[in-house]
Amino acid sequence: MMNELIRIENLEKTYISTGEKLTVLKNLSMSVSRGEKCVIVGKSGSGKSTLLNIIGGLDSVTAGKVFVDGNDVSVMSEKELALYRQKFLGLIFQFHYLLKDFTALENIFLPAYMAGVPKKSALRRARTLLNDVGLSDRANHLPSALSGGERQRIAVARCLVNNPELILADEPTGNLDPSNAAVIGDLLFSMADKYNKTLILVTHDMNIASKASVQYYIQDGALVENL
């Protein structure tokens, strides 16, 4: 499949704690095309975040294969995984993880600068993204001076600064009120469209899920397509 960005084959994830085994994902297979906007929903503890963490190289597999852009993430070394996350992925979580002593602009700029992008280029891209998320007037504000919705908008801009192929968003609206959640949901999809990114989003919010081109439900460790 030429347009395929992600292919997961017979994925299994089992956790062992105090002698007990808990299998959260079993025999899970899926394919995501380039540019696709995919949403995953399911009950708490169903394995949604685990699946996202495995695709992001933040968790290991028990069995199966995870191919992203033709590369098997499940066998990458720590060094390869670090480079993969830095260059290929944009990650957004329920908590914004902004650096509290840096301004909004600096929080967006830093990942690019640390990845080796020249300072002027990194700042230019950070300012463009800050404008894209409607917060140019907050450039010099610290996170403590921003609202919850504004912080998460900065997190959306930051995840795009290294021009990733793939955005992974894990409950990005989970800490927000309904109106701010709707804003962030719209923003994620519009930014993914504008910059032609592939998006995989885990959410409980069915209003946000309805915006996706493909919807999956995790049930008994496997994916059921089309809610």
CSV table of N, CA and C in Angstrom, one decimal, residues 110-216:
chain,number,residue,atom,x,y,z
A,110,LEU,N,12.0,26.1,21.3
A,110,LEU,CA,13.1,25.3,21.8
A,110,LEU,C,13.2,23.9,21.2
A,111,PRO,N,12.1,23.2,21.0
A,111,PRO,CA,12.4,21.8,20.4
A,111,PRO,C,13.1,21.9,19.0
A,112,ALA,N,12.8,22.9,18.2
A,112,ALA,CA,13.4,23.1,16.9
A,112,ALA,C,14.9,23.5,17.1
A,113,TYR,N,15.1,24.4,18.0
A,113,TYR,CA,16.5,24.8,18.2
A,113,TYR,C,17.4,23.7,18.7
A,114,MET,N,16.8,22.9,19.6
A,114,MET,CA,17.5,21.7,20.2
A,114,MET,C,17.7,20.6,19.2
A,115,ALA,N,16.9,20.6,18.1
A,115,ALA,CA,17.0,19.6,17.0
A,115,ALA,C,18.1,20.1,16.0
A,116,GLY,N,18.6,21.3,16.2
A,116,GLY,CA,19.7,21.7,15.3
A,116,GLY,C,19.2,22.7,14.3
A,117,VAL,N,18.0,23.2,14.3
A,117,VAL,CA,17.5,24.2,13.4
A,117,VAL,C,18.2,25.5,13.8
A,118,PRO,N,18.7,26.3,12.8
A,118,PRO,CA,19.3,27.6,13.1
A,118,PRO,C,18.3,28.5,13.8
A,119,LYS,N,18.9,29.3,14.8
A,119,LYS,CA,18.0,30.1,15.7
A,119,LYS,C,17.0,30.9,14.9
A,120,LYS,N,17.5,31.6,13.9
A,120,LYS,CA,16.6,32.5,13.2
A,120,LYS,C,15.4,31.8,12.5
A,121,SER,N,15.8,30.6,11.9
A,121,SER,CA,14.8,29.8,11.3
A,121,SER,C,13.8,29.2,12.3
A,122,ALA,N,14.3,28.8,13.4
A,122,ALA,CA,13.4,28.2,14.5
A,122,ALA,C,12.5,29.3,15.0
A,123,LEU,N,13.0,30.5,15.2
A,123,LEU,CA,12.2,31.6,15.8
A,123,LEU,C,11.1,32.0,14.7
A,124,ARG,N,11.5,32.0,13.5
A,124,ARG,CA,10.5,32.4,12.4
A,124,ARG,C,9.4,31.3,12.4
A,125,ARG,N,9.7,30.1,12.4
A,125,ARG,CA,8.7,29.0,12.4
A,125,ARG,C,7.8,29.1,13.7
A,126,ALA,N,8.5,29.3,14.8
A,126,ALA,CA,7.7,29.4,16.1
A,126,ALA,C,6.7,30.6,16.0
A,127,ARG,N,7.1,31.7,15.5
A,127,ARG,CA,6.2,32.9,15.4
A,127,ARG,C,5.1,32.6,14.4
A,128,THR,N,5.4,31.9,13.3
A,128,THR,CA,4.3,31.5,12.4
A,128,THR,C,3.3,30.6,13.0
A,129,LEU,N,3.7,29.6,13.8
A,129,LEU,CA,2.8,28.7,14.5
A,129,LEU,C,2.1,29.4,15.6
A,130,LEU,N,2.7,30.3,16.3
A,130,LEU,CA,2.0,31.1,17.3
A,130,LEU,C,0.9,31.9,16.7
A,131,ASN,N,1.1,32.4,15.6
A,131,ASN,CA,0.1,33.2,14.9
A,131,ASN,C,-1.0,32.2,14.4
A,132,ASP,N,-0.6,31.0,13.9
A,132,ASP,CA,-1.6,30.0,13.5
A,132,ASP,C,-2.6,29.7,14.6
A,133,VAL,N,-2.1,29.6,15.8
A,133,VAL,CA,-3.0,29.2,16.9
A,133,VAL,C,-3.7,30.4,17.6
A,134,GLY,N,-3.5,31.6,17.0
A,134,GLY,CA,-4.2,32.8,17.5
A,134,GLY,C,-3.6,33.4,18.7
A,135,LEU,N,-2.3,33.2,19.0
A,135,LEU,CA,-1.8,33.7,20.3
A,135,LEU,C,-0.5,34.6,20.1
A,136,SER,N,-0.4,35.3,19.0
A,136,SER,CA,0.7,36.2,18.7
A,136,SER,C,0.9,37.2,19.9
A,137,ASP,N,-0.3,37.6,20.4
A,137,ASP,CA,-0.2,38.7,21.5
A,137,ASP,C,0.2,38.1,22.8
A,138,ARG,N,0.4,36.8,22.9
A,138,ARG,CA,0.8,36.1,24.1
A,138,ARG,C,2.2,35.6,24.0
A,139,ALA,N,3.0,36.1,23.0
A,139,ALA,CA,4.3,35.5,22.8
A,139,ALA,C,5.2,35.6,24.0
A,140,ASN,N,5.2,36.7,24.7
A,140,ASN,CA,6.1,36.9,25.8
A,140,ASN,C,5.5,36.5,27.2
A,141,HIS,N,4.4,35.8,27.2
A,141,HIS,CA,3.7,35.4,28.4
A,141,HIS,C,4.3,34.1,28.9
A,142,LEU,N,4.5,34.0,30.2
A,142,LEU,CA,4.9,32.7,30.8
A,142,LEU,C,3.6,31.8,30.9
A,143,PRO,N,3.8,30.5,30.9
A,143,PRO,CA,2.6,29.6,31.0
A,143,PRO,C,1.7,30.0,32.2
A,144,SER,N,2.2,30.4,33.3
A,144,SER,CA,1.4,30.8,34.5
A,144,SER,C,0.5,31.9,34.2
A,145,ALA,N,0.7,32.7,33.1
A,145,ALA,CA,-0.1,33.9,32.8
A,145,ALA,C,-1.1,33.5,31.7
A,146,LEU,N,-1.1,32.2,31.3
A,146,LEU,CA,-2.0,31.8,30.2
A,146,LEU,C,-3.1,30.9,30.8
A,147,SER,N,-4.3,30.9,30.1
A,147,SER,CA,-5.4,30.1,30.5
A,147,SER,C,-5.1,28.6,30.1
A,148,GLY,N,-5.9,27.7,30.6
A,148,GLY,CA,-5.7,26.3,30.3
A,148,GLY,C,-5.8,26.0,28.8
A,149,GLY,N,-6.8,26.7,28.2
A,149,GLY,CA,-7.0,26.5,26.7
A,149,GLY,C,-5.8,27.1,25.9
A,150,GLU,N,-5.3,28.3,26.4
A,150,GLU,CA,-4.2,28.9,25.7
A,150,GLU,C,-2.9,28.0,25.8
A,151,ARG,N,-2.7,27.5,27.0
A,151,ARG,CA,-1.5,26.6,27.2
A,151,ARG,C,-1.6,25.4,26.2
A,152,GLN,N,-2.8,24.9,26.0
A,152,GLN,CA,-2.9,23.7,25.1
A,152,GLN,C,-2.8,24.1,23.7
A,153,ARG,N,-3.1,25.4,23.4
A,153,ARG,CA,-2.9,25.9,22.0
A,153,ARG,C,-1.4,26.0,21.7
A,154,ILE,N,-0.7,26.5,22.7
A,154,ILE,CA,0.8,26.5,22.6
A,154,ILE,C,1.4,25.1,22.4
A,155,ALA,N,0.8,24.2,23.1
A,155,ALA,CA,1.3,22.8,23.0
A,155,ALA,C,1.0,22.2,21.6
A,156,VAL,N,-0.1,22.6,21.0
A,156,VAL,CA,-0.4,22.3,19.6
A,156,VAL,C,0.7,22.9,18.6
A,157,ALA,N,0.9,24.2,18.8
A,157,ALA,CA,1.9,24.8,18.0
A,157,ALA,C,3.3,24.2,18.2
A,158,ARG,N,3.7,23.9,19.4
A,158,ARG,CA,5.0,23.3,19.7
A,158,ARG,C,5.1,21.9,19.0
A,159,CYS,N,4.1,21.1,19.0
A,159,CYS,CA,4.2,19.8,18.4
A,159,CYS,C,4.4,19.9,16.9
A,160,LEU,N,4.2,21.0,16.3
A,160,LEU,CA,4.4,21.1,14.8
A,160,LEU,C,5.7,21.8,14.4
A,161,VAL,N,6.4,22.3,15.4
A,161,VAL,CA,7.6,23.1,15.1
A,161,VAL,C,8.7,22.4,14.3
A,162,ASN,N,8.8,21.1,14.5
A,162,ASN,CA,9.8,20.3,13.8
A,162,ASN,C,9.3,19.7,12.6
A,163,ASN,N,8.1,20.1,12.1
A,163,ASN,CA,7.5,19.7,10.9
A,163,ASN,C,7.3,18.1,10.9
A,164,PRO,N,6.7,17.6,11.9
A,164,PRO,CA,6.6,16.1,11.9
A,164,PRO,C,5.6,15.5,10.9
A,165,GLU,N,5.9,14.3,10.5
A,165,GLU,CA,4.9,13.6,9.6
A,165,GLU,C,3.7,13.2,10.3
A,166,LEU,N,3.8,12.8,11.6
A,166,LEU,CA,2.7,12.2,12.4
A,166,LEU,C,2.5,12.9,13.7
A,167,ILE,N,1.2,13.3,14.0
A,167,ILE,CA,0.8,13.9,15.2
A,167,ILE,C,0.1,12.8,16.0
A,168,LEU,N,0.5,12.6,17.3
A,168,LEU,CA,-0.1,11.7,18.2
A,168,LEU,C,-0.7,12.5,19.3
A,169,ALA,N,-2.0,12.5,19.5
A,169,ALA,CA,-2.6,13.3,20.6
A,169,ALA,C,-3.4,12.4,21.5
A,170,ASP,N,-3.0,12.4,22.8
A,170,ASP,CA,-3.6,11.6,23.8
A,170,ASP,C,-4.5,12.4,24.7
A,171,GLU,N,-5.8,12.3,24.5
A,171,GLU,CA,-6.8,13.1,25.4
A,171,GLU,C,-6.4,14.6,25.5
A,172,PRO,N,-6.1,15.2,24.4
A,172,PRO,CA,-5.6,16.6,24.5
A,172,PRO,C,-6.6,17.6,25.1
A,173,THR,N,-7.9,17.2,25.1
A,173,THR,CA,-8.9,18.1,25.7
A,173,THR,C,-9.4,17.6,27.0
A,174,GLY,N,-8.7,16.6,27.6
A,174,GLY,CA,-9.2,16.0,28.8
A,174,GLY,C,-9.3,16.9,30.0
A,175,ASN,N,-8.5,17.9,30.1
A,175,ASN,CA,-8.5,18.8,31.2
A,175,ASN,C,-9.2,20.1,31.0
A,176,LEU,N,-9.9,20.2,29.9
A,176,LEU,CA,-10.5,21.5,29.5
A,176,LEU,C,-12.0,21.5,29.6
A,177,ASP,N,-12.6,22.6,29.8
A,177,ASP,CA,-14.1,22.7,29.8
A,177,ASP,C,-14.6,22.6,28.4
A,178,PRO,N,-15.9,22.3,28.2
A,178,PRO,CA,-16.4,22.0,26.9
A,178,PRO,C,-16.1,23.0,25.8
A,179,SER,N,-16.2,24.3,26.1
A,179,SER,CA,-16.0,25.3,25.1
A,179,SER,C,-14.5,25.3,24.6
A,180,ASN,N,-13.6,25.2,25.6
A,180,ASN,CA,-12.2,25.1,25.2
A,180,ASN,C,-11.8,23.8,24.5
A,181,ALA,N,-12.5,22.8,25.0
A,181,ALA,CA,-12.2,21.5,24.3
A,181,ALA,C,-12.6,21.5,22.9
A,182,ALA,N,-13.7,22.2,22.6
A,182,ALA,CA,-14.2,22.3,21.2
A,182,ALA,C,-13.2,23.1,20.3
A,183,VAL,N,-12.6,24.2,21.0
A,183,VAL,CA,-11.6,25.0,20.3
A,183,VAL,C,-10.4,24.2,19.9
A,184,ILE,N,-9.9,23.4,20.9
A,184,ILE,CA,-8.7,22.6,20.7
A,184,ILE,C,-8.9,21.5,19.7
A,185,GLY,N,-10.1,20.9,19.8
A,185,GLY,CA,-10.4,19.9,18.8
A,185,GLY,C,-10.4,20.4,17.4
A,186,ASP,N,-11.1,21.5,17.2
A,186,ASP,CA,-11.1,22.2,15.9
A,186,ASP,C,-9.7,22.6,15.4
A,187,LEU,N,-8.9,23.1,16.3
A,187,LEU,CA,-7.6,23.6,16.0
A,187,LEU,C,-6.7,22.4,15.6
A,188,LEU,N,-6.8,21.3,16.3
A,188,LEU,CA,-5.9,20.1,15.9
A,188,LEU,C,-6.2,19.7,14.5
A,189,PHE,N,-7.5,19.5,14.2
A,189,PHE,CA,-7.9,19.1,12.8
A,189,PHE,C,-7.5,20.1,11.8
A,190,SER,N,-7.7,21.4,12.1
A,190,SER,CA,-7.4,22.4,11.1
A,190,SER,C,-5.9,22.5,10.8
A,191,MET,N,-5.1,22.4,11.9
A,191,MET,CA,-3.7,22.5,11.7
A,191,MET,C,-3.2,21.3,11.0
A,192,ALA,N,-3.7,20.1,11.3
A,192,ALA,CA,-3.3,18.9,10.6
A,192,ALA,C,-3.6,19.0,9.1
A,193,ASP,N,-4.8,19.6,8.8
A,193,ASP,CA,-5.2,19.8,7.4
A,193,ASP,C,-4.2,20.8,6.7
A,194,LYS,N,-4.0,21.9,7.4
A,194,LYS,CA,-3.2,23.0,6.8
A,194,LYS,C,-1.8,22.6,6.5
A,195,TYR,N,-1.2,21.8,7.4
A,195,TYR,CA,0.2,21.3,7.2
A,195,TYR,C,0.3,19.9,6.6
A,196,ASN,N,-0.9,19.3,6.3
A,196,ASN,CA,-1.0,18.0,5.6
A,196,ASN,C,-0.3,16.9,6.5
A,197,LYS,N,-0.7,16.9,7.8
A,197,LYS,CA,-0.1,15.9,8.7
A,197,LYS,C,-1.1,14.7,8.9
A,198,THR,N,-0.5,13.6,9.2
A,198,THR,CA,-1.3,12.5,9.7
A,198,THR,C,-1.6,12.6,11.2
A,199,LEU,N,-2.9,12.4,11.6
A,199,LEU,CA,-3.2,12.6,13.0
A,199,LEU,C,-3.9,11.4,13.5
A,200,ILE,N,-3.4,10.9,14.7
A,200,ILE,CA,-4.1,9.9,15.5
A,200,ILE,C,-4.4,10.5,16.8
A,201,LEU,N,-5.7,10.5,17.2
A,201,LEU,CA,-6.1,11.2,18.4
A,201,LEU,C,-6.9,10.2,19.2
A,202,VAL,N,-6.6,10.1,20.5
A,202,VAL,CA,-7.3,9.4,21.5
A,202,VAL,C,-8.2,10.3,22.3
A,203,THR,N,-9.5,10.0,22.4
A,203,THR,CA,-10.4,11.0,23.0
A,203,THR,C,-11.6,10.2,23.6
A,204,HIS,N,-12.2,10.9,24.6
A,204,HIS,CA,-13.5,10.4,25.1
A,204,HIS,C,-14.7,11.3,24.5
A,205,ASP,N,-14.3,12.4,23.9
A,205,ASP,CA,-15.2,13.4,23.4
A,205,ASP,C,-15.8,13.0,22.0
A,206,MET,N,-17.0,12.6,22.0
A,206,MET,CA,-17.6,12.2,20.7
A,206,MET,C,-17.8,13.3,19.7
A,207,ASN,N,-17.9,14.5,20.2
A,207,ASN,CA,-18.0,15.7,19.3
A,207,ASN,C,-16.6,15.8,18.5
A,208,ILE,N,-15.5,15.6,19.2
A,208,ILE,CA,-14.2,15.7,18.5
A,208,ILE,C,-14.1,14.4,17.6
A,209,ALA,N,-14.5,13.3,18.1
A,209,ALA,CA,-14.3,12.0,17.3
A,209,ALA,C,-15.1,12.1,16.0
A,210,SER,N,-16.2,12.9,16.0
A,210,SER,CA,-17.0,12.9,14.8
A,210,SER,C,-16.3,13.7,13.6
A,211,LYS,N,-15.2,14.4,14.0
A,211,LYS,CA,-14.5,15.2,12.9
A,211,LYS,C,-13.5,14.3,12.2
A,212,ALA,N,-13.2,13.1,12.6
A,212,ALA,CA,-12.2,12.3,12.0
A,212,ALA,C,-12.6,11.6,10.7
A,213,SER,N,-11.7,11.4,9.9
A,213,SER,CA,-12.0,10.6,8.6
A,213,SER,C,-12.2,9.1,8.9
A,214,VAL,N,-11.5,8.6,9.9
A,214,VAL,CA,-11.6,7.2,10.3
A,214,VAL,C,-11.8,7.2,11.9
A,215,GLN,N,-12.7,6.4,12.3
A,215,GLN,CA,-13.0,6.2,13.8
A,215,GLN,C,-12.8,4.8,14.2
A,216,TYR,N,-12.1,4.5,15.3
A,216,TYR,CA,-12.0,3.2,15.8
A,216,TYR,C,-12.4,3.1,17.2
